Coordinates of C-alpha atoms in Angstrom, one line a residue:
Chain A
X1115 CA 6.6 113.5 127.8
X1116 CA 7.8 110.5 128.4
X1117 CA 11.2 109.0 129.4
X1118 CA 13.7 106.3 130.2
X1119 CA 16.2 106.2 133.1
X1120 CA 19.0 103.5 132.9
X1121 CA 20.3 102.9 136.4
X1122 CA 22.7 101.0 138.8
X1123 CA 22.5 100.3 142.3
X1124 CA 23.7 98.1 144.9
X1125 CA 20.7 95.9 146.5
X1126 CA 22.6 95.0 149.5
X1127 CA 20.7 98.1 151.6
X1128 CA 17.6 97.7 149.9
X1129 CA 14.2 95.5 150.3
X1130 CA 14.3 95.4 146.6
X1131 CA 12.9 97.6 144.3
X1132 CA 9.3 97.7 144.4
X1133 CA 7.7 100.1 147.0
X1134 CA 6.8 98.4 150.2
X1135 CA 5.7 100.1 153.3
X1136 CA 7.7 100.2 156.0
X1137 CA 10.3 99.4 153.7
X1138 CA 13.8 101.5 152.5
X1139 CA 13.5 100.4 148.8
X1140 CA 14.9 101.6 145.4
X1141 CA 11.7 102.7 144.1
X1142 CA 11.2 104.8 146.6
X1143 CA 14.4 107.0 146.9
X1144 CA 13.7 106.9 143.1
X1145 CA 10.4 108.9 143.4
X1146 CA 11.1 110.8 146.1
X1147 CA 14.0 112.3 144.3
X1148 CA 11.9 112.8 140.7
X1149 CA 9.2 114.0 142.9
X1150 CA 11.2 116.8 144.1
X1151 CA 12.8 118.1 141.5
X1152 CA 10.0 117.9 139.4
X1153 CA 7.9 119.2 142.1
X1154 CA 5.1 116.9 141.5
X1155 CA 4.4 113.7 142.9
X1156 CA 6.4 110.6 140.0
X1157 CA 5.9 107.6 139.7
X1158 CA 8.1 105.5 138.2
X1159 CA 7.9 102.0 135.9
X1160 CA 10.7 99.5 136.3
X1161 CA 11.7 96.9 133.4
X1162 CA 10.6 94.4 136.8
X1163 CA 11.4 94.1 140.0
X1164 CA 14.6 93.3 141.9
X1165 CA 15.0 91.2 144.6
X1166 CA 16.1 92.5 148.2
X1167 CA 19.9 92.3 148.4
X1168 CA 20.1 92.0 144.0
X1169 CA 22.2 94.7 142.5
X1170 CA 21.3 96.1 139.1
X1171 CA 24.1 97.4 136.5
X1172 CA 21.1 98.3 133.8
X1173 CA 17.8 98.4 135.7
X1174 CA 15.1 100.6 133.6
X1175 CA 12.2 102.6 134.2
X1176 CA 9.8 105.1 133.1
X1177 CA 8.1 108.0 134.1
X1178 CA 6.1 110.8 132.5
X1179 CA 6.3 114.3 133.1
X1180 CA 4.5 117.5 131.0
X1181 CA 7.9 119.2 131.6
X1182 CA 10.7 119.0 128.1
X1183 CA 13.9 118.1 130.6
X1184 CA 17.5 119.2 130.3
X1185 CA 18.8 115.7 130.2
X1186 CA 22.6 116.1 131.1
X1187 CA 21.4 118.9 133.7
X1188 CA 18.3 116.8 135.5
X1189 CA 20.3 113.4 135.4
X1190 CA 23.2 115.4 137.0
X1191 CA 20.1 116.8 139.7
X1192 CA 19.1 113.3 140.2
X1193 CA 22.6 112.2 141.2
X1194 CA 23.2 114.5 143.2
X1195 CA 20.1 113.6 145.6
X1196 CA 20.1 110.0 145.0
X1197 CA 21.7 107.8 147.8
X1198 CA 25.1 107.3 147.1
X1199 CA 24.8 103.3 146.6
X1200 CA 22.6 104.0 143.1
X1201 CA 23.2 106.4 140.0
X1202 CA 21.4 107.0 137.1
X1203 CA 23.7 106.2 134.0
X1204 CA 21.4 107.9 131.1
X1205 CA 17.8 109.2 130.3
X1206 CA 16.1 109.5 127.2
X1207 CA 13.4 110.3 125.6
X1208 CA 10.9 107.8 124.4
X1209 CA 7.5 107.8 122.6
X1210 CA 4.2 107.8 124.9
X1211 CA 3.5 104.1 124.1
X1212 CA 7.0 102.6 125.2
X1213 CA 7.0 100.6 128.5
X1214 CA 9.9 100.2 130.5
X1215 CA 8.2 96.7 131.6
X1216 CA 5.7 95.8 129.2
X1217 CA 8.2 96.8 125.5
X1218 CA 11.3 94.5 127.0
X1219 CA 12.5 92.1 124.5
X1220 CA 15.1 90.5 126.3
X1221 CA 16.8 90.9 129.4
X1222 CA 20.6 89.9 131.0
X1223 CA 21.1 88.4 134.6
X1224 CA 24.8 87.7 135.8
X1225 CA 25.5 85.8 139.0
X1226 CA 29.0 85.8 140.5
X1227 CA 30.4 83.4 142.6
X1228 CA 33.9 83.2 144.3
X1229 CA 35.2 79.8 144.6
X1230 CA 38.8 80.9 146.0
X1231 CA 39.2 82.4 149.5
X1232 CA 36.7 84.6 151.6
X1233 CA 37.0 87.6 149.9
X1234 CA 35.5 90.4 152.9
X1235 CA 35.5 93.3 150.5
X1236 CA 33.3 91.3 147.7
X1237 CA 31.2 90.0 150.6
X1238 CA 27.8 91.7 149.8
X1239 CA 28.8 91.8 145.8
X1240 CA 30.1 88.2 145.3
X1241 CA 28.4 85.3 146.8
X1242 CA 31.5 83.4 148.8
X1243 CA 31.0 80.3 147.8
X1244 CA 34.9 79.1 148.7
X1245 CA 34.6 75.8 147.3
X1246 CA 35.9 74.6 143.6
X1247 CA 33.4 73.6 141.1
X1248 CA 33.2 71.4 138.3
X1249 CA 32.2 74.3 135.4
X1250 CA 32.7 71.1 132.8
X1251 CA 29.5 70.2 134.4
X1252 CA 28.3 73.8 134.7
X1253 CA 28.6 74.3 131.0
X1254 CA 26.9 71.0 130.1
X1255 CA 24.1 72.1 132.4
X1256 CA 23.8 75.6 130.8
X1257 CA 23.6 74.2 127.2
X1258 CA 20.4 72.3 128.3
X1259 CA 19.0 75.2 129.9
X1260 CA 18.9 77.3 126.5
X1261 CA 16.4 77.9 124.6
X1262 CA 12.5 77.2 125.3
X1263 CA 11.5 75.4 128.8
X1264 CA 8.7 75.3 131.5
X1265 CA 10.3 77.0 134.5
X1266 CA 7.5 76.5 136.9
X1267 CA 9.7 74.2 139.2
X1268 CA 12.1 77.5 139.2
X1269 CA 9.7 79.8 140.5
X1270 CA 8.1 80.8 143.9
X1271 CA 5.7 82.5 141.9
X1272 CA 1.9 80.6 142.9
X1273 CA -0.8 80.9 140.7
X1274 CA -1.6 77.7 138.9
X1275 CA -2.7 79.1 135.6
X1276 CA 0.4 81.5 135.2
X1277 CA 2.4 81.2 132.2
X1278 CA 5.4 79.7 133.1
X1279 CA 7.3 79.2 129.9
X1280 CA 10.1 81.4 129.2
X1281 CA 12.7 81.1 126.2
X1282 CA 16.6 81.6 127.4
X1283 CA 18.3 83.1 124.6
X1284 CA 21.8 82.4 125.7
X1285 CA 23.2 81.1 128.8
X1286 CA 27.5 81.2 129.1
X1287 CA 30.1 80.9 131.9
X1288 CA 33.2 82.7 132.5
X1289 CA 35.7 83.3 134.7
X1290 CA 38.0 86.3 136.2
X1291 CA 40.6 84.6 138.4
X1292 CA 38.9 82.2 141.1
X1293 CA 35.2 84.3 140.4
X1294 CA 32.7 82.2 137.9
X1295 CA 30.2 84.4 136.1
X1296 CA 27.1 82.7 134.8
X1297 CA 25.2 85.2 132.6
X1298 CA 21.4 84.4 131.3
X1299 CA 20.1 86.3 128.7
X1300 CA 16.2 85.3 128.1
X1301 CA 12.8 86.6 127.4
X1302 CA 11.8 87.1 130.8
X1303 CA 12.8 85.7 134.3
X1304 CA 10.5 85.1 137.2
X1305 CA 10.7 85.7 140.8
X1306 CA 13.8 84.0 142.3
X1307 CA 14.5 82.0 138.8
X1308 CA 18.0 83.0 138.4
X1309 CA 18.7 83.0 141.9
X1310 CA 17.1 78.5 141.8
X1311 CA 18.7 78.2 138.2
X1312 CA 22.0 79.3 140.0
X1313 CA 21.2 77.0 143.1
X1314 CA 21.3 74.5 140.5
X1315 CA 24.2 74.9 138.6
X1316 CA 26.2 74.8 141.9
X1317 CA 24.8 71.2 143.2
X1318 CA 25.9 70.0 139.6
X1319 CA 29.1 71.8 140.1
X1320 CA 29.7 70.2 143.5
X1321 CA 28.6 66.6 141.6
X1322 CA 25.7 66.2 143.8
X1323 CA 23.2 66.7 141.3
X1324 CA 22.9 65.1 137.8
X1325 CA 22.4 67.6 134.2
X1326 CA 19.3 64.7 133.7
X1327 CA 17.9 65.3 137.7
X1328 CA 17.9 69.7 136.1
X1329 CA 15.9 68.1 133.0
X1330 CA 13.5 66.2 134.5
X1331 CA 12.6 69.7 136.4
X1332 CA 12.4 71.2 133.7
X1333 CA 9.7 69.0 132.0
X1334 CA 7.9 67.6 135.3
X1335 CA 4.4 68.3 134.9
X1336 CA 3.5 68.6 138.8
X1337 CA 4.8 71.1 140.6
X1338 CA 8.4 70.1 142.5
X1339 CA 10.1 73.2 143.2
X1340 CA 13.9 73.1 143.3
X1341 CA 14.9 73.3 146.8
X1342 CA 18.0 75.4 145.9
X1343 CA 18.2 79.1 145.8
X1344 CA 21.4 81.2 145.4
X1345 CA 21.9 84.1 147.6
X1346 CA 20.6 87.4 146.5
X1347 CA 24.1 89.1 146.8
X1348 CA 25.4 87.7 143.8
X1349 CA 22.9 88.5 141.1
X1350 CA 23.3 91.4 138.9
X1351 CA 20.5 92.6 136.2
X1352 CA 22.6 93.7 133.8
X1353 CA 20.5 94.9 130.5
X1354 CA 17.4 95.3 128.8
X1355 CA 16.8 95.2 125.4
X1356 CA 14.3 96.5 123.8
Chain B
X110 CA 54.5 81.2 172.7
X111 CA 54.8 84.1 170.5
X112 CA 52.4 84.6 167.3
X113 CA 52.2 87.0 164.2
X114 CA 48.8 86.9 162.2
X115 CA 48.0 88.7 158.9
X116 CA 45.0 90.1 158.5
X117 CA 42.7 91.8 155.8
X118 CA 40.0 94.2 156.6
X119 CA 37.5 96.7 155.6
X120 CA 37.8 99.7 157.2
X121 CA 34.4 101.3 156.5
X122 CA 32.5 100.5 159.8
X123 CA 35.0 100.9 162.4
X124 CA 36.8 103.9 164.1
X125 CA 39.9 102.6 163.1
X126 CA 42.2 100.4 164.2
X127 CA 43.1 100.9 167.7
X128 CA 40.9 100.4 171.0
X129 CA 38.9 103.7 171.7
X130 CA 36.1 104.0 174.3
X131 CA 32.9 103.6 173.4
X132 CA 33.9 103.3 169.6
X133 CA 33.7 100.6 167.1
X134 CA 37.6 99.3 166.3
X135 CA 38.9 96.8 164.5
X136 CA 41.9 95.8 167.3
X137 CA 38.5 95.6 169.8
X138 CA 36.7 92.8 167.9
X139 CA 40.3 90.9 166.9
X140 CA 40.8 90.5 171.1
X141 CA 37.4 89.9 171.7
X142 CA 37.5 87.0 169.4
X143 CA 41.1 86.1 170.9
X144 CA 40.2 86.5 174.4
X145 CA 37.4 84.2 173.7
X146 CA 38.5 81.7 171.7
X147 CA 42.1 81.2 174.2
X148 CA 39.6 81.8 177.3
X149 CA 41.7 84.5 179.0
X150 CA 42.1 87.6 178.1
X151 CA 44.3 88.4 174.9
X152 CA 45.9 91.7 173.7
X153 CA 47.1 92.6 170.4
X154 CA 49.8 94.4 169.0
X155 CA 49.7 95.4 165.7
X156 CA 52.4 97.0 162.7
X157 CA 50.8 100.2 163.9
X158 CA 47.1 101.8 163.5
X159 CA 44.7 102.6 160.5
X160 CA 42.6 105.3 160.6
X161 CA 39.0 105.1 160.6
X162 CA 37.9 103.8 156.9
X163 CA 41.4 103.1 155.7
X164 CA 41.4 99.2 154.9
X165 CA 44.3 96.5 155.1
X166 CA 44.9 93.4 153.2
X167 CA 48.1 92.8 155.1
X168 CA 48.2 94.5 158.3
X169 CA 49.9 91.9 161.0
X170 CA 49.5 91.7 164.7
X171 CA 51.8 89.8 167.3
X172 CA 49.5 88.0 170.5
X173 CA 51.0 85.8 173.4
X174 CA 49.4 83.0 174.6
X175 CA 51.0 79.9 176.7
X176 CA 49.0 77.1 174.5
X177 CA 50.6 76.0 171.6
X178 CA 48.6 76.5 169.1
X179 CA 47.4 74.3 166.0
X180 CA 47.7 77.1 163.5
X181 CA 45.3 75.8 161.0
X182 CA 42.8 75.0 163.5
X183 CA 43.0 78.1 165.4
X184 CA 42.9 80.0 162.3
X185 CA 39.6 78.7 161.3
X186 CA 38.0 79.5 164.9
X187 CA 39.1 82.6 164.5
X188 CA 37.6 83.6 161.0
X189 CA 34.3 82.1 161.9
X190 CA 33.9 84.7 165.1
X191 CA 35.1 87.4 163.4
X192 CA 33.3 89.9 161.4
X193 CA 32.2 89.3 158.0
X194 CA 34.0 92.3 156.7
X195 CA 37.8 91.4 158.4
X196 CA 39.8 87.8 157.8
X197 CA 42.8 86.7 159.4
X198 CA 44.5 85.6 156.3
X199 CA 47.7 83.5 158.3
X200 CA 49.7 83.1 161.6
X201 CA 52.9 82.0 162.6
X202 CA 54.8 81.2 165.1
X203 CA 57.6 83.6 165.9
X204 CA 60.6 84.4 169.0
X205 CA 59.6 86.2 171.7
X206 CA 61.6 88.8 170.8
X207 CA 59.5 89.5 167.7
X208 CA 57.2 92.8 167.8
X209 CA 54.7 92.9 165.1
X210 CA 55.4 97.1 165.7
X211 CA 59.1 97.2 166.5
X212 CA 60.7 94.3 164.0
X213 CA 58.7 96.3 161.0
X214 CA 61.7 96.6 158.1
X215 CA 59.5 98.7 155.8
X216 CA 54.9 99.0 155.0
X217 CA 53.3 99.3 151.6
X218 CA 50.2 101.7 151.3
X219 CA 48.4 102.0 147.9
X220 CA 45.5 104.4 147.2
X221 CA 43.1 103.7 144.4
X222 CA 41.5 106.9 142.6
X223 CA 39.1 106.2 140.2
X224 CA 39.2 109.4 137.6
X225 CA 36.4 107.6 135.5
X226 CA 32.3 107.9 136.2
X227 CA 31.0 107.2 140.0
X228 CA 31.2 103.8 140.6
X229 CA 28.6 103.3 143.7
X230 CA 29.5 99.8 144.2
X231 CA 33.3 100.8 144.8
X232 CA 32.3 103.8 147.3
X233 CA 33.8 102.6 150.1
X234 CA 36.8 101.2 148.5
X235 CA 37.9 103.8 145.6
X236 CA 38.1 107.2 146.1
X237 CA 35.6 108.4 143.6
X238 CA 37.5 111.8 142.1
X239 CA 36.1 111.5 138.7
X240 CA 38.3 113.8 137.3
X241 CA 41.4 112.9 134.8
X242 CA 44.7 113.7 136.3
X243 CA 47.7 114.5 134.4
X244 CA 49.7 111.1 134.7
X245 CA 53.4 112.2 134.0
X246 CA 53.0 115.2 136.3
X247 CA 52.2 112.5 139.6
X248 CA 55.1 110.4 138.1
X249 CA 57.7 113.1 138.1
X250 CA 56.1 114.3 142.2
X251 CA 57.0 110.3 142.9
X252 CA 60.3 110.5 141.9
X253 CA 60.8 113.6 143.7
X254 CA 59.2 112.3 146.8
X255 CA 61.7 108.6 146.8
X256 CA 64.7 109.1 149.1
X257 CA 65.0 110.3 152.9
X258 CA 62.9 112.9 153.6
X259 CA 61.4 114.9 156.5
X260 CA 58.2 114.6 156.4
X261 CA 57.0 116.9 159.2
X262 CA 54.8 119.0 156.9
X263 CA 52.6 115.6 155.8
X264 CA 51.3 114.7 159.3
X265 CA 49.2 116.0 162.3
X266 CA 51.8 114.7 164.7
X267 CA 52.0 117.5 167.3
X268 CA 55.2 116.9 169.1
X269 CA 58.1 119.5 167.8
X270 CA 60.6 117.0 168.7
X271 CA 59.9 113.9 166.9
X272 CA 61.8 112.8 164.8
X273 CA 60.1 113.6 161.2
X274 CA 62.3 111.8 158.8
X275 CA 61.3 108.6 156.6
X276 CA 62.4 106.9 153.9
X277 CA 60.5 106.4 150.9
X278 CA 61.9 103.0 149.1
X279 CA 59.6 103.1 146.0
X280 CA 56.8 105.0 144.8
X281 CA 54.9 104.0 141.7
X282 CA 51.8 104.7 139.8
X283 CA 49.9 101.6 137.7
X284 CA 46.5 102.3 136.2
X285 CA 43.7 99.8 135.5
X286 CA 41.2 101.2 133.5
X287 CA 39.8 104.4 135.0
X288 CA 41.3 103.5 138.3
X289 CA 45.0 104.9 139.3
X290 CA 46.7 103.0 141.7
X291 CA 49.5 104.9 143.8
X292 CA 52.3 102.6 145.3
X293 CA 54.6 103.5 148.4
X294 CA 57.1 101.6 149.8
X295 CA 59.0 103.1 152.9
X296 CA 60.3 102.8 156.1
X297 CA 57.2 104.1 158.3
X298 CA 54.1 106.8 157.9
X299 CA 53.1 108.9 160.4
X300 CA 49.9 109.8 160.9
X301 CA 47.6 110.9 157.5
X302 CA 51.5 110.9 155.9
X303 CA 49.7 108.7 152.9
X304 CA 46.6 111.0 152.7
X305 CA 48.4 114.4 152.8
X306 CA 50.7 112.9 150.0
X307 CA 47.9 111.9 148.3
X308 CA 46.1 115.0 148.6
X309 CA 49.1 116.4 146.9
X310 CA 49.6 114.4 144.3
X311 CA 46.1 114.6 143.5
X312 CA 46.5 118.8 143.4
X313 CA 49.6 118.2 140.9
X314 CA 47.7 115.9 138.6
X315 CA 45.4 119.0 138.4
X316 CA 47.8 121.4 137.6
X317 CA 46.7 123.5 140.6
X318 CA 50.2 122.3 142.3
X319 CA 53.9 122.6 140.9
X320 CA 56.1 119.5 141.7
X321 CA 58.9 122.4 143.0
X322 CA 55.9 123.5 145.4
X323 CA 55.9 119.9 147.0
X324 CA 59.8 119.9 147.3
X325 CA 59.2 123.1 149.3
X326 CA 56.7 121.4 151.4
X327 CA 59.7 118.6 152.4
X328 CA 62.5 121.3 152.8
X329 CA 60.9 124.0 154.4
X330 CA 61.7 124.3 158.2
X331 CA 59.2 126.2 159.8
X332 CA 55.9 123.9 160.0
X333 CA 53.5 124.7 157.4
X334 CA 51.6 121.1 156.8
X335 CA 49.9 121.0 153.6
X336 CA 46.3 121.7 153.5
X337 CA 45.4 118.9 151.6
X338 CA 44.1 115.2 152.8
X339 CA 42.8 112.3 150.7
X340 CA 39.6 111.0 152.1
X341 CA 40.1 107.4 154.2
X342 CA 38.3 105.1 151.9
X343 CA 40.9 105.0 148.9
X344 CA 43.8 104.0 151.2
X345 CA 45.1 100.5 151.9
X346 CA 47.8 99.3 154.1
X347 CA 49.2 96.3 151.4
X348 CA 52.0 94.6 153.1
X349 CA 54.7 94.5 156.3
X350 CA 58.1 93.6 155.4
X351 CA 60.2 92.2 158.5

């Protein structure tokens, strides 16, 4: 059987989610709780990783098991061994050739940022920006990014012969009292895109960079990564769809 | 020269507010910074102590110094030695016969309960009860509880002579979205006075507690403190009225 696990957690305690030695990740408070009440060792698939420090509203994953599961009564399990900074919203059941990673069709990132004052109870879930920012600009910036672009200047991501294109199927900005939300929905995002997109947006905000200097890294054909990268706290993967 | 600062604080990672050996406190890293920053040593005194985990966004503190100092300035030296999770918000000068303990006119403490799903990234800042709570029964409890009222069976206070009487100004519930937010305005709370309450309101808006049963509790003259306390994290000591 397999099945899919919607979850939320807050990065800020986490070296992301994939499994690294030496390292307290997501992943790995994940299996080690499926592990045991499954009592077999589980592996599990995520949609993709998260960054350390990224928080997830609607990460995904599978994981197979020859057991038929009680779904109310082995997410309720789960909870209740999982650490309490990540919960398990839902599980279902899938067919055997669904792929939390490989079947995604399209995927939603937020990032938060407070322009107003420090806020120390939003510290690790809002980046503190504190200083006001031209969202006219913003906006103008995040109607060029839609649709389908070359995001190798957005990536740290090294091999040469990757395939860097990625289509952004929306891109919007809102806010909630002094807090801007910028929310991406797109095909697929790379390592630390949203997080140099973001880095972006807030130099254009702040005037110092132009909506033409964010084309011309968009269609520049050598390699000139953006040297602007948004904090991790901020970022939110908020859905799959798929 | 006299001066009164407001600060803002989260409560999770300190033993409170008041200096304790070898513990973490929140009135120990405010002189540190103090003492520092006026280069002599500097005490504190503030409207009167949080508990370990119970957070502030306007709990004030009076200091003395013989420099004259340029508030906005100072301000800003502060906040950048202090921890990330506490913020001096303002300060102002004030008489020397100003206390920031003894001038106090009345304190507001809200809780926050959220009654909806676990909400991990609000652990430390919610009380996550995730359990609905009959409304009207809390309301009618907080008009009961408004007034002057001995409140020697809603603290651990030891000594029998005290005096156990306060008076409760206002006391209000709002709700925003799953999340109840309980009010109180009143003249001073002794220690866990907010939590016991709490813990009785909560018990109320369960059914498992008659509103007559708390009235008992506030009449009755042999001690018999109720065996119920709100955990730390929902609490909040709002605002100092002088």
């Amino acid at each position: 059987m397999r099945y899919l696990a919607i979850i939320e957690y807050v990065g800020t305690n986490y070296a992301g989610w994939q499994i690294q030695k030496d390292e307290v990740t997501i992943q790995a408070e994940v299996e080690k709780v499926l592990s045991r009440i499954l009592n077999t060792p589980t592996k599990v698939y995520a949609s993709g990783r998260t960054d350390a420090g990224v928080h997830a509203l609607g990460q995904t994953f599978h994981f197979d098991t020859i057991k038929k599961l009680d779904l109310d009564k082995f997410t309720y399990s789960v909870n209740s061994l999982l650490p309490s900074d990540m919960r398990v919203i839902n599980i279902v059941e899938k067919r055997e050739d669904f792929h939390a990673r490989y079947s995604v069709k399209s995927k939603r990132y937020d990032y938060l940022i407070n322009t107003g004052e420090y806020n120390p109870f939003e510290r690790d879930l809002v980046y503190q920006f504190q200083r006001k920012l031209d969202l006219n600009k913003i906006k103008e910036a995040l109607d060029a990014l839609v649709g389908e672009h070359c995001f190798k200047n957005f990536t740290s991501k090294l091999e040469d012969d990757s395939n860097y294109v990625r289509k952004i199927y929306e891109a919007s900005l809102t806010t909630e009292g002094d807090v801007i939300r910028i929310s991406f929905v797109g095909s697929g995002f790379m390592r630390y895109m949203m997080r140099m997109i973001v880095g972006c947006l807030i130099e254009i905000g702040l005037g110092k960079m132009s909506v033409m200097e964010l084309k011309i890294y968009l269609v520049e054909t050598h390699r000139k990564i953006v040297p602007y990268k948004a904090p991790a706290c901020g970022l939110y993967l908020m859905e799959l769809t798929y």
